[in-house]
PDB file of C-alpha atoms in Angstrom:
ATOM      1  CA  UNK A 107     -56.772 110.765 -18.097  1.00  0.00           C
ATOM      2  CA  UNK A 108     -54.363 112.996 -16.231  1.00  0.00           C
ATOM      3  CA  UNK A 109     -55.392 113.678 -12.648  1.00  0.00           C
ATOM      4  CA  UNK A 110     -54.637 116.823 -10.601  1.00  0.00           C
ATOM      5  CA  UNK A 111     -54.840 117.732  -6.950  1.00  0.00           C
ATOM      6  CA  UNK A 112     -54.791 121.142  -5.374  1.00  0.00           C
ATOM      7  CA  UNK A 113     -53.057 121.676  -1.988  1.00  0.00           C
ATOM      8  CA  UNK A 114     -53.591 124.772   0.000  1.00  0.00           C
ATOM      9  CA  UNK A 115     -51.086 125.200   2.945  1.00  0.00           C
ATOM     10  CA  UNK A 116     -52.631 127.096   5.857  1.00  0.00           C
ATOM     11  CA  UNK A 117     -51.031 126.907   9.282  1.00  0.00           C
ATOM     12  CA  UNK A 118     -52.531 128.689  12.217  1.00  0.00           C
ATOM     13  CA  UNK A 119     -49.546 130.474  13.617  1.00  0.00           C
ATOM     14  CA  UNK A 120     -49.387 133.641  11.448  1.00  0.00           C
ATOM     15  CA  UNK A 121     -47.400 136.298  13.391  1.00  0.00           C
ATOM     16  CA  UNK A 122     -47.611 139.645  11.562  1.00  0.00           C
ATOM     17  CA  UNK A 123     -51.410 139.272  10.879  1.00  0.00           C
ATOM     18  CA  UNK A 124     -52.822 137.028  13.571  1.00  0.00           C
ATOM     19  CA  UNK A 125     -55.101 134.332  12.218  1.00  0.00           C
ATOM     20  CA  UNK A 126     -54.488 135.704   8.717  1.00  0.00           C
ATOM     21  CA  UNK A 127     -55.683 132.739   6.824  1.00  0.00           C
ATOM     22  CA  UNK A 128     -59.212 132.966   8.237  1.00  0.00           C
ATOM     23  CA  UNK A 129     -59.384 136.704   8.948  1.00  0.00           C
ATOM     24  CA  UNK A 130     -62.491 138.288   7.420  1.00  0.00           C
ATOM     25  CA  UNK A 131     -61.850 139.688   3.910  1.00  0.00           C
ATOM     26  CA  UNK A 132     -64.935 141.270   2.370  1.00  0.00           C
ATOM     27  CA  UNK A 133     -67.342 139.025   4.220  1.00  0.00           C
ATOM     28  CA  UNK A 134     -65.493 135.708   3.929  1.00  0.00           C
ATOM     29  CA  UNK A 135     -62.414 134.079   5.534  1.00  0.00           C
ATOM     30  CA  UNK A 136     -59.358 134.838   3.383  1.00  0.00           C
ATOM     31  CA  UNK A 137     -58.718 131.179   2.569  1.00  0.00           C
ATOM     32  CA  UNK A 138     -62.241 130.831   1.167  1.00  0.00           C
ATOM     33  CA  UNK A 139     -61.256 132.654  -1.976  1.00  0.00           C
ATOM     34  CA  UNK A 140     -58.486 130.155  -2.908  1.00  0.00           C
ATOM     35  CA  UNK A 141     -60.762 127.235  -2.136  1.00  0.00           C
ATOM     36  CA  UNK A 142     -63.652 128.572  -4.193  1.00  0.00           C
ATOM     37  CA  UNK A 143     -61.506 129.439  -7.270  1.00  0.00           C
ATOM     38  CA  UNK A 144     -59.822 126.037  -7.159  1.00  0.00           C
ATOM     39  CA  UNK A 145     -63.211 124.314  -7.094  1.00  0.00           C
ATOM     40  CA  UNK A 146     -64.638 126.652  -9.741  1.00  0.00           C
ATOM     41  CA  UNK A 147     -61.833 125.788 -12.168  1.00  0.00           C
ATOM     42  CA  UNK A 148     -62.929 122.096 -12.300  1.00  0.00           C
ATOM     43  CA  UNK A 149     -59.370 121.105 -12.729  1.00  0.00           C
ATOM     44  CA  UNK A 150     -58.963 119.041  -9.537  1.00  0.00           C
ATOM     45  CA  UNK A 151     -59.966 115.642  -8.224  1.00  0.00           C
ATOM     46  CA  UNK A 152     -59.557 117.098  -4.768  1.00  0.00           C
ATOM     47  CA  UNK A 153     -58.875 120.442  -3.147  1.00  0.00           C
ATOM     48  CA  UNK A 154     -56.994 119.724   0.038  1.00  0.00           C
ATOM     49  CA  UNK A 155     -56.064 122.102   2.908  1.00  0.00           C
ATOM     50  CA  UNK A 156     -53.022 121.185   4.873  1.00  0.00           C
ATOM     51  CA  UNK A 157     -53.376 122.806   8.246  1.00  0.00           C
ATOM     52  CA  UNK A 158     -52.378 122.220  11.878  1.00  0.00           C
ATOM     53  CA  UNK A 159     -55.341 124.203  13.141  1.00  0.00           C
ATOM     54  CA  UNK A 160     -58.790 122.849  13.962  1.00  0.00           C
ATOM     55  CA  UNK A 161     -60.623 126.103  13.335  1.00  0.00           C
ATOM     56  CA  UNK A 162     -58.977 126.513   9.921  1.00  0.00           C
ATOM     57  CA  UNK A 163     -59.853 122.880   9.137  1.00  0.00           C
ATOM     58  CA  UNK A 164     -63.508 123.484   9.984  1.00  0.00           C
ATOM     59  CA  UNK A 165     -63.721 126.604   7.850  1.00  0.00           C
ATOM     60  CA  UNK A 166     -61.940 124.914   4.969  1.00  0.00           C
ATOM     61  CA  UNK A 167     -64.400 122.060   5.006  1.00  0.00           C
ATOM     62  CA  UNK A 168     -67.347 124.450   5.158  1.00  0.00           C
ATOM     63  CA  UNK A 169     -66.188 126.084   1.854  1.00  0.00           C
ATOM     64  CA  UNK A 170     -65.768 122.727   0.086  1.00  0.00           C
ATOM     65  CA  UNK A 171     -62.139 121.657   0.680  1.00  0.00           C
ATOM     66  CA  UNK A 172     -60.991 118.352   2.118  1.00  0.00           C
ATOM     67  CA  UNK A 173     -58.868 118.154   5.282  1.00  0.00           C
ATOM     68  CA  UNK A 174     -57.840 114.509   5.554  1.00  0.00           C
ATOM     69  CA  UNK A 175     -55.443 115.145   8.472  1.00  0.00           C
ATOM     70  CA  UNK A 176     -54.068 117.761  10.781  1.00  0.00           C
ATOM     71  CA  UNK A 177     -50.530 118.571   9.930  1.00  0.00           C
ATOM     72  CA  UNK A 178     -47.891 117.367  12.448  1.00  0.00           C
ATOM     73  CA  UNK A 179     -46.130 119.970  14.683  1.00  0.00           C
ATOM     74  CA  UNK A 180     -42.724 119.329  13.108  1.00  0.00           C
ATOM     75  CA  UNK A 181     -44.237 120.734   9.884  1.00  0.00           C
ATOM     76  CA  UNK A 182     -46.015 123.702  11.392  1.00  0.00           C
ATOM     77  CA  UNK A 183     -43.314 126.001  12.664  1.00  0.00           C
ATOM     78  CA  UNK A 184     -41.918 129.205  11.298  1.00  0.00           C
ATOM     79  CA  UNK A 185     -39.062 127.357   9.602  1.00  0.00           C
ATOM     80  CA  UNK A 186     -40.916 124.715   7.612  1.00  0.00           C
ATOM     81  CA  UNK A 187     -40.824 125.350   3.875  1.00  0.00           C
ATOM     82  CA  UNK A 188     -43.828 125.075   1.678  1.00  0.00           C
ATOM     83  CA  UNK A 189     -42.315 122.298  -0.411  1.00  0.00           C
ATOM     84  CA  UNK A 190     -41.971 120.129   2.732  1.00  0.00           C
ATOM     85  CA  UNK A 191     -45.662 120.563   3.434  1.00  0.00           C
ATOM     86  CA  UNK A 192     -46.554 119.690  -0.105  1.00  0.00           C
ATOM     87  CA  UNK A 193     -44.337 116.616  -0.109  1.00  0.00           C
ATOM     88  CA  UNK A 194     -45.950 115.456   3.186  1.00  0.00           C
ATOM     89  CA  UNK A 195     -49.491 115.732   1.595  1.00  0.00           C
ATOM     90  CA  UNK A 196     -48.469 114.011  -1.622  1.00  0.00           C
ATOM     91  CA  UNK A 197     -46.873 111.201   0.399  1.00  0.00           C
ATOM     92  CA  UNK A 198     -50.016 110.848   2.471  1.00  0.00           C
ATOM     93  CA  UNK A 199     -52.078 110.484  -0.689  1.00  0.00           C
ATOM     94  CA  UNK A 200     -49.659 107.892  -2.150  1.00  0.00           C
ATOM     95  CA  UNK A 201     -49.980 105.863   1.064  1.00  0.00           C
ATOM     96  CA  UNK A 202     -53.663 105.888   0.600  1.00  0.00           C
ATOM     97  CA  UNK A 203     -53.393 104.665  -3.014  1.00  0.00           C
ATOM     98  CA  UNK A 204     -54.232 108.103  -4.439  1.00  0.00           C
ATOM     99  CA  UNK A 205     -51.888 108.834  -7.338  1.00  0.00           C
ATOM    100  CA  UNK A 206     -51.845 112.160  -9.247  1.00  0.00           C
ATOM    101  CA  UNK A 207     -50.068 113.423 -12.303  1.00  0.00           C
ATOM    102  CA  UNK A 208     -50.075 117.128 -11.314  1.00  0.00           C
ATOM    103  CA  UNK A 209     -50.146 118.977  -8.054  1.00  0.00           C
ATOM    104  CA  UNK A 210     -51.038 122.642  -7.701  1.00  0.00           C
ATOM    105  CA  UNK A 211     -49.890 124.540  -4.619  1.00  0.00           C
ATOM    106  CA  UNK A 212     -52.279 127.393  -4.049  1.00  0.00           C
ATOM    107  CA  UNK A 213     -51.588 129.976  -1.347  1.00  0.00           C
ATOM    108  CA  UNK A 214     -54.338 130.676   1.136  1.00  0.00           C
ATOM    109  CA  UNK A 215     -53.617 134.380   0.892  1.00  0.00           C
ATOM    110  CA  UNK A 216     -54.663 134.969  -2.773  1.00  0.00           C
ATOM    111  CA  UNK A 217     -58.077 136.701  -2.835  1.00  0.00           C
ATOM    112  CA  UNK A 218     -57.253 138.100  -6.347  1.00  0.00           C
ATOM    113  CA  UNK A 219     -56.706 134.591  -7.851  1.00  0.00           C
ATOM    114  CA  UNK A 220     -58.534 133.984 -11.086  1.00  0.00           C
ATOM    115  CA  UNK A 221     -59.456 130.529 -12.379  1.00  0.00           C
ATOM    116  CA  UNK A 222     -58.456 131.282 -15.957  1.00  0.00           C
ATOM    117  CA  UNK A 223     -54.780 131.526 -14.909  1.00  0.00           C
ATOM    118  CA  UNK A 224     -54.984 128.263 -13.094  1.00  0.00           C
ATOM    119  CA  UNK A 225     -56.367 126.632 -16.255  1.00  0.00           C
ATOM    120  CA  UNK A 226     -53.658 128.329 -18.409  1.00  0.00           C
ATOM    121  CA  UNK A 227     -50.979 126.969 -16.128  1.00  0.00           C
ATOM    122  CA  UNK A 228     -52.208 123.356 -16.479  1.00  0.00           C
ATOM    123  CA  UNK A 229     -52.751 123.545 -20.132  1.00  0.00           C
ATOM    124  CA  UNK A 230     -49.274 124.975 -20.832  1.00  0.00           C
ATOM    125  CA  UNK A 231     -47.667 122.456 -18.557  1.00  0.00           C
ATOM    126  CA  UNK A 232     -49.382 119.545 -20.235  1.00  0.00           C
ATOM    127  CA  UNK A 233     -48.321 120.689 -23.705  1.00  0.00           C
ATOM    128  CA  UNK A 234     -44.608 121.190 -22.717  1.00  0.00           C
ATOM    129  CA  UNK A 235     -41.716 119.246 -21.305  1.00  0.00           C
ATOM    130  CA  UNK A 236     -41.513 121.642 -18.331  1.00  0.00           C
ATOM    131  CA  UNK A 237     -41.785 120.482 -14.709  1.00  0.00           C
ATOM    132  CA  UNK A 238     -43.431 123.626 -13.290  1.00  0.00           C
ATOM    133  CA  UNK A 239     -45.776 126.409 -14.234  1.00  0.00           C
ATOM    134  CA  UNK A 240     -46.351 129.228 -11.742  1.00  0.00           C
ATOM    135  CA  UNK A 241     -47.866 132.695 -11.468  1.00  0.00           C
ATOM    136  CA  UNK A 242     -45.568 135.647 -12.145  1.00  0.00           C
ATOM    137  CA  UNK A 243     -46.035 139.344 -12.871  1.00  0.00           C
ATOM    138  CA  UNK A 244     -43.806 142.041 -14.312  1.00  0.00           C
ATOM    139  CA  UNK A 245     -41.818 144.384 -12.077  1.00  0.00           C
ATOM    140  CA  UNK A 246     -43.341 147.912 -11.938  1.00  0.00           C
ATOM    141  CA  UNK A 247     -39.974 149.589 -12.459  1.00  0.00           C
ATOM    142  CA  UNK A 248     -36.577 148.644 -13.983  1.00  0.00           C
ATOM    143  CA  UNK A 249     -34.633 146.560 -11.424  1.00  0.00           C
ATOM    144  CA  UNK A 250     -31.339 147.786 -13.086  1.00  0.00           C
ATOM    145  CA  UNK A 251     -32.090 151.206 -11.597  1.00  0.00           C
ATOM    146  CA  UNK A 252     -32.758 150.119  -7.974  1.00  0.00           C
ATOM    147  CA  UNK A 253     -30.566 151.045  -5.028  1.00  0.00           C
ATOM    148  CA  UNK A 254     -29.992 150.136  -1.425  1.00  0.00           C
ATOM    149  CA  UNK A 255     -28.978 152.011   1.633  1.00  0.00           C
ATOM    150  CA  UNK A 256     -25.362 151.518   2.722  1.00  0.00           C
ATOM    151  CA  UNK A 257     -24.041 151.357   6.293  1.00  0.00           C
ATOM    152  CA  UNK A 258     -24.032 155.128   6.478  1.00  0.00           C
ATOM    153  CA  UNK A 259     -27.657 155.282   5.454  1.00  0.00           C
ATOM    154  CA  UNK A 260     -26.746 156.743   2.041  1.00  0.00           C
ATOM    155  CA  UNK A 261     -27.841 155.492  -1.457  1.00  0.00           C
ATOM    156  CA  UNK A 262     -25.938 152.898  -3.354  1.00  0.00           C
ATOM    157  CA  UNK A 263     -27.067 151.587  -6.677  1.00  0.00           C
ATOM    158  CA  UNK A 264     -26.915 147.773  -7.284  1.00  0.00           C
ATOM    159  CA  UNK A 265     -25.920 148.332 -10.887  1.00  0.00           C
ATOM    160  CA  UNK A 266     -24.622 151.882 -11.182  1.00  0.00           C
ATOM    161  CA  UNK A 267     -23.599 151.287 -14.841  1.00  0.00           C
ATOM    162  CA  UNK A 268     -27.247 151.663 -15.741  1.00  0.00           C
ATOM    163  CA  UNK A 269     -27.720 155.076 -14.078  1.00  0.00           C
ATOM    164  CA  UNK A 270     -27.798 156.963 -17.366  1.00  0.00           C
ATOM    165  CA  UNK A 271     -29.768 154.304 -19.277  1.00  0.00           C
ATOM    166  CA  UNK A 272     -33.314 155.201 -20.332  1.00  0.00           C
ATOM    167  CA  UNK A 273     -35.946 152.984 -18.647  1.00  0.00           C
ATOM    168  CA  UNK A 274     -37.356 151.903 -21.975  1.00  0.00           C
ATOM    169  CA  UNK A 275     -33.944 150.563 -23.030  1.00  0.00           C
ATOM    170  CA  UNK A 276     -33.686 148.235 -20.055  1.00  0.00           C
ATOM    171  CA  UNK A 277     -34.858 144.618 -20.122  1.00  0.00           C
ATOM    172  CA  UNK A 278     -38.087 143.861 -18.298  1.00  0.00           C
ATOM    173  CA  UNK A 279     -37.903 141.749 -15.177  1.00  0.00           C
ATOM    174  CA  UNK A 280     -40.503 139.559 -13.559  1.00  0.00           C
ATOM    175  CA  UNK A 281     -41.243 138.384  -9.980  1.00  0.00           C
ATOM    176  CA  UNK A 282     -43.130 135.471  -8.310  1.00  0.00           C
ATOM    177  CA  UNK A 283     -46.793 136.450  -8.020  1.00  0.00           C
ATOM    178  CA  UNK A 284     -47.278 134.206  -4.948  1.00  0.00           C
ATOM    179  CA  UNK A 285     -50.614 132.683  -6.030  1.00  0.00           C
ATOM    180  CA  UNK A 286     -50.134 129.199  -7.514  1.00  0.00           C
ATOM    181  CA  UNK A 287     -47.474 126.618  -8.489  1.00  0.00           C
ATOM    182  CA  UNK A 288     -48.186 123.732 -10.791  1.00  0.00           C
ATOM    183  CA  UNK A 289     -45.866 120.717 -10.796  1.00  0.00           C
ATOM    184  CA  UNK A 290     -45.634 117.636 -12.896  1.00  0.00           C
ATOM    185  CA  UNK A 291     -45.285 114.746 -10.390  1.00  0.00           C
ATOM    186  CA  UNK A 292     -43.799 112.175 -12.734  1.00  0.00           C
ATOM    187  CA  UNK A 293     -40.647 114.217 -13.050  1.00  0.00           C
ATOM    188  CA  UNK A 294     -38.283 116.020 -10.615  1.00  0.00           C
ATOM    189  CA  UNK A 295     -36.251 119.056 -11.298  1.00  0.00           C
ATOM    190  CA  UNK A 296     -32.819 120.055 -10.186  1.00  0.00           C
ATOM    191  CA  UNK A 297     -33.555 123.636 -11.150  1.00  0.00           C
ATOM    192  CA  UNK A 298     -34.916 126.250  -8.855  1.00  0.00           C
ATOM    193  CA  UNK A 299     -38.520 127.323  -9.602  1.00  0.00           C
ATOM    194  CA  UNK A 300     -37.179 130.375 -11.394  1.00  0.00           C
ATOM    195  CA  UNK A 301     -35.180 128.261 -13.776  1.00  0.00           C
ATOM    196  CA  UNK A 302     -35.349 126.551 -17.247  1.00  0.00           C
ATOM    197  CA  UNK A 303     -37.749 123.771 -16.097  1.00  0.00           C
ATOM    198  CA  UNK A 304     -40.521 126.363 -15.351  1.00  0.00           C
ATOM    199  CA  UNK A 305     -43.132 128.125 -17.435  1.00  0.00           C
ATOM    200  CA  UNK A 306     -44.251 131.520 -16.201  1.00  0.00           C
ATOM    201  CA  UNK A 307     -47.995 132.298 -16.257  1.00  0.00           C
ATOM    202  CA  UNK A 308     -47.963 136.123 -16.532  1.00  0.00           C
ATOM    203  CA  UNK A 309     -50.612 137.849 -14.488  1.00  0.00           C
ATOM    204  CA  UNK A 310     -51.396 141.627 -14.829  1.00  0.00           C
ATOM    205  CA  UNK A 311     -50.005 143.586 -11.889  1.00  0.00           C
ATOM    206  CA  UNK A 312     -53.446 144.746 -10.756  1.00  0.00           C
ATOM    207  CA  UNK A 313     -54.248 141.148  -9.862  1.00  0.00           C
ATOM    208  CA  UNK A 314     -51.106 140.574  -7.715  1.00  0.00           C
ATOM    209  CA  UNK A 315     -50.618 141.545  -4.088  1.00  0.00           C
ATOM    210  CA  UNK A 316     -48.673 139.637  -1.389  1.00  0.00           C
ATOM    211  CA  UNK A 317     -50.369 139.749   2.030  1.00  0.00           C
ATOM    212  CA  UNK A 318     -47.669 139.811   4.653  1.00  0.00           C
ATOM    213  CA  UNK A 319     -48.390 142.969   6.630  1.00  0.00           C
ATOM    214  CA  UNK A 320     -51.393 145.007   7.548  1.00  0.00           C
ATOM    215  CA  UNK A 321     -50.442 147.536   4.824  1.00  0.00           C
ATOM    216  CA  UNK A 322     -50.504 144.692   2.318  1.00  0.00           C
ATOM    217  CA  UNK A 323     -53.912 143.613   3.566  1.00  0.00           C
ATOM    218  CA  UNK A 324     -55.346 147.119   3.115  1.00  0.00           C
ATOM    219  CA  UNK A 325     -53.973 147.450  -0.355  1.00  0.00           C
ATOM    220  CA  UNK A 326     -55.436 144.082  -1.266  1.00  0.00           C
ATOM    221  CA  UNK A 327     -58.809 145.148  -0.015  1.00  0.00           C
ATOM    222  CA  UNK A 328     -58.680 148.248  -2.221  1.00  0.00           C
ATOM    223  CA  UNK A 329     -57.581 146.249  -5.259  1.00  0.00           C
ATOM    224  CA  UNK A 330     -60.300 143.668  -4.634  1.00  0.00           C
ATOM    225  CA  UNK A 331     -62.962 146.387  -4.268  1.00  0.00           C
ATOM    226  CA  UNK A 332     -61.895 148.071  -7.521  1.00  0.00           C
ATOM    227  CA  UNK A 333     -61.700 144.848  -9.528  1.00  0.00           C
ATOM    228  CA  UNK A 334     -65.069 143.634  -8.438  1.00  0.00           C
ATOM    229  CA  UNK A 335     -66.783 147.022  -8.916  1.00  0.00           C
ATOM    230  CA  UNK A 336     -65.556 146.894 -12.523  1.00  0.00           C
ATOM    231  CA  UNK A 337     -66.905 143.403 -12.972  1.00  0.00           C
ATOM    232  CA  UNK A 338     -70.291 144.243 -11.470  1.00  0.00           C
TER     233      UNK A 338
END
């Protein structure tokens, strides 16, 4: 039977929102939501938090995750990529004779995560030849009509040829939802995540919010409150 492991990266050195991963979000540390949904999905042999921080480790364990090690300093700075952290954890597991068929990276900053999309991601990956399945959502406006500010502070369209095109006639675009990333471990991919080797798991926009700034945090709180008031 195929085995899966969830890995939640959560270092302690968040700059824009200090201690973001364990900051209180509606009565619980933010990371608790990702841990609880991963456990509730019943997809994983283990839910592991990779952290360099003792306090995060203690909180993660209290909510049911495993923290088999503290991440080394060289994998805990501002320049370390998520994939390096995941590779380190997978290698640790291999060295301890723990082999898995699938790994799911789940961000610690995803309080709107829903277990049904985690389940959908694994099911679609299993029934395909793809290497990855990850959360995406549609862009709220046509990217063909976006613009930037030039050196003079004036507007400049990225694709001015679409200025007169009706929005409904433009192709829909998608973006990374920043919640979870399934990977088939028996195969590697030379493609980027947004390529042919990946299956998109499409989430509705009202369940997607990056949390990088305090404004993001406040928006996520409003969204969470609305979603849960509808459920209850």
